[in-house]
Amino acid sequence: MDPVIIVGAGPVGLALSVALAQRGVPSVLLDDSVGKEEPRPARTVVLRPDVASMMERLGCTTLRDEGARWAGWRTMRRKQDVRVVALGDDVAPSPLHIPQHALARGLRDAVAAQPLINLVTESHVDSLEQDDDGVSVHTRGPEATWWRGSHLVGCDGARSTVRKLLGVRFPGRTAVERHAVATLRTELPWPDEALLHRLPPWRTGGEEITARPLPDDVWRLDWLLPARGELVTPDALIARVRDTLAGWSGGTASYELIDTGVHTLHHRLARRWRVGRAFLAGDAAHLLGAVGTQGLDEGLRDAENLAWKLAHVWHHGGSELLLDSYQAERRSCVAARLRAADQSLPILRGSSPLRTYLPGAARGHDTLLMDGHLGLGPLGAPPVYTHSPLAPEYAPGQTLVGTEAGAPVVDVRVTTPDGTSARLRDRLDGGQLLVVLVAPGTGVWDQRHWMSAGVMPRLAAAVTALPVRAELLVTESYPGASAHTVLLVRPDGHLVAAFTGVRPAELYAAADAARGGPPSSVRSDRTADIN
């Protein structure tokens, strides 16, 4: 088989290439840069807990040393605390805040460790052709050449060349929000807490300030600007820094200014995310980021969703439904996120009459913004593929558990048939389906006994007979699940269905639905040419 061609070596393209390599799929990663990340400390990203977990599984080691998890979230209005929420493993999980160049560097290190990835720098795509068997792209650079691949994924950003070559429209709104940004080293009264301060009582505070900590007493501060206001001069930005630190610290605060910038947010959504054997992901497919939503976060979810589907097709052949499900699932979720942000903006930013008349509106607005930043609610919660084309038909043996079908599973501790203990999401590395039996008490049994006891032999036989490869796991408990509940989990960690007991026929039907049905064509046997 030809490799998958990935255009664009930003975080999304890098993550996709590693995810494919972990599933045994070679890729050619075309990077139009020289292969080095320019350090921009003012350009940071916030990763929701599920996305940060995915980056760790891909081998991105910079998260640990250069990323920060918050001890809490503090919301202020004028001079008063409105809400303080503790974050941590035992309470609400914290997002991870990291400079984007550090994230990209960690992913590049993971790429370098994968022999199945051919990273080609200074290669700019200028032509694209498709046929029934694959995709060909031409690149210009020091050595202009043609590349041949089984599929193509455009991860080449908001000005995507791939999107333009495919003729896909990219409608939306320009400059939805603008922020003045400064990264500095200082001490604030709330160590390790992220802060949202609305209507600060000093002249240069504007309507909203966000402060998010990084390691070593470094903070990123964002001031919300008028959507179409004047340019922010260096002197004006320094005045904002000084007034803000003085307002928070009650006097003159010392600081070291590291980097500054102005961040303009756009809302756009590509009309199509799949054209034949070509796909769009990340900023090439969508732009969002207002009122706490996170664009890169969603782009990395694109990569996770697409990787296992391309890997299945590459190894086993696949149905058109499986490939179409990428657009059906991801585009609908991002569109819902964009709708929620666009509907919230008039109320949150003061252009709706409802803002004045709704009782308790201010507190509700603050909670909505907090949810967006923390990855909760309609602005930030992990996607749920409720209406996925891969969802199985209802069967009498299905049951409800604490996770909705189509939602990410809870990361409970599980045991493999050989007795190894692990977290559930750590078992997603192999790219196979997971079948999880809820069996209280197995933790104190010797593995030799419980593998041959009760429903385990029948369940093991049912797993072996599935139409796709699956791993059998056991857990002591799962939220909302009774004993002998069987969970079927997709390779990206989303729940397919839950069943009461061992039901081989229904489990088979659900696994068949999750792979999009039988392959619609025989895969090519062409040998990969990775140069």
Short mmCIF file of N, CA, C and O in Angstrom, two decimals, residues 30 58 68 95 99 119 129 132 183 194 207 213 220 286 296 344-345 436 478 522 524:
data_model
loop_
_atom_site.label_atom_id
_atom_site.label_comp_id
_atom_site.label_asym_id
_atom_site.label_seq_id
_atom_site.Cartn_x
_atom_site.Cartn_y
_atom_site.Cartn_z
N LEU A 30 4.53 16.33 4.61
CA LEU A 30 5.09 17.41 3.81
C LEU A 30 5.02 18.71 4.58
O LEU A 30 3.94 19.21 4.91
N LEU A 58 0.65 9.65 22.41
CA LEU A 58 1.44 9.80 21.19
C LEU A 58 2.93 9.99 21.49
O LEU A 58 3.74 10.04 20.57
N ALA A 68 1.41 23.32 32.10
CA ALA A 68 0.94 23.58 33.46
C ALA A 68 -0.52 23.18 33.59
O ALA A 68 -1.33 23.48 32.71
N PRO A 95 -7.56 21.46 32.58
CA PRO A 95 -6.92 21.47 31.27
C PRO A 95 -5.41 21.61 31.42
O PRO A 95 -4.91 21.84 32.53
N PRO A 99 2.93 26.34 25.82
CA PRO A 99 3.27 27.10 24.60
C PRO A 99 3.13 26.20 23.38
O PRO A 99 3.52 25.02 23.40
N LEU A 119 9.33 12.65 7.11
CA LEU A 119 9.12 14.09 7.21
C LEU A 119 9.98 14.79 6.17
O LEU A 119 11.21 14.67 6.19
N GLU A 129 -3.82 15.44 -7.71
CA GLU A 129 -4.62 14.62 -8.61
C GLU A 129 -5.10 13.38 -7.86
O GLU A 129 -4.39 12.85 -7.01
N ASP A 132 -8.94 6.26 -8.79
CA ASP A 132 -9.62 5.25 -7.98
C ASP A 132 -8.71 4.57 -6.98
O ASP A 132 -9.18 3.99 -5.99
N THR A 183 2.88 37.70 27.44
CA THR A 183 3.42 36.64 28.29
C THR A 183 4.52 37.26 29.15
O THR A 183 5.42 37.91 28.62
N ALA A 194 -6.03 29.84 37.27
CA ALA A 194 -6.41 30.63 36.11
C ALA A 194 -7.51 31.60 36.52
O ALA A 194 -8.32 31.31 37.41
N GLU A 207 -13.27 45.13 28.89
CA GLU A 207 -14.42 44.36 29.35
C GLU A 207 -14.01 43.05 30.03
O GLU A 207 -14.74 42.55 30.89
N PRO A 213 -1.77 30.52 34.03
CA PRO A 213 -0.38 30.27 34.44
C PRO A 213 0.31 29.23 33.56
O PRO A 213 -0.30 28.33 32.99
N ARG A 220 0.25 33.97 30.87
CA ARG A 220 -0.28 34.59 29.65
C ARG A 220 -1.51 35.40 30.04
O ARG A 220 -2.46 34.88 30.64
N HIS A 286 -11.67 24.18 9.88
CA HIS A 286 -12.49 25.01 10.76
C HIS A 286 -11.62 26.02 11.50
O HIS A 286 -10.46 25.76 11.80
N LEU A 296 -7.28 24.57 18.36
CA LEU A 296 -6.30 23.49 18.22
C LEU A 296 -6.79 22.22 18.90
O LEU A 296 -6.57 21.10 18.42
N SER A 344 -23.86 32.80 21.83
CA SER A 344 -23.48 33.37 23.13
C SER A 344 -22.89 34.77 22.99
O SER A 344 -23.03 35.59 23.91
N LEU A 345 -22.22 35.04 21.89
CA LEU A 345 -21.51 36.30 21.74
C LEU A 345 -22.39 37.54 21.95
O LEU A 345 -22.01 38.45 22.70
N VAL A 436 -15.04 -4.38 27.21
CA VAL A 436 -14.79 -4.25 28.65
C VAL A 436 -15.91 -4.92 29.42
O VAL A 436 -17.08 -4.54 29.28
N TYR A 478 -17.75 0.48 36.65
CA TYR A 478 -17.86 1.55 35.67
C TYR A 478 -19.09 2.37 36.04
O TYR A 478 -20.13 1.80 36.42
N VAL A 522 -11.82 -4.14 -2.61
CA VAL A 522 -10.59 -4.83 -2.24
C VAL A 522 -9.44 -3.84 -2.27
O VAL A 522 -9.28 -3.08 -3.22
N SER A 524 -5.69 -2.19 -2.54
CA SER A 524 -4.56 -2.39 -3.43
C SER A 524 -3.42 -3.07 -2.68
O SER A 524 -3.28 -2.93 -1.48
#
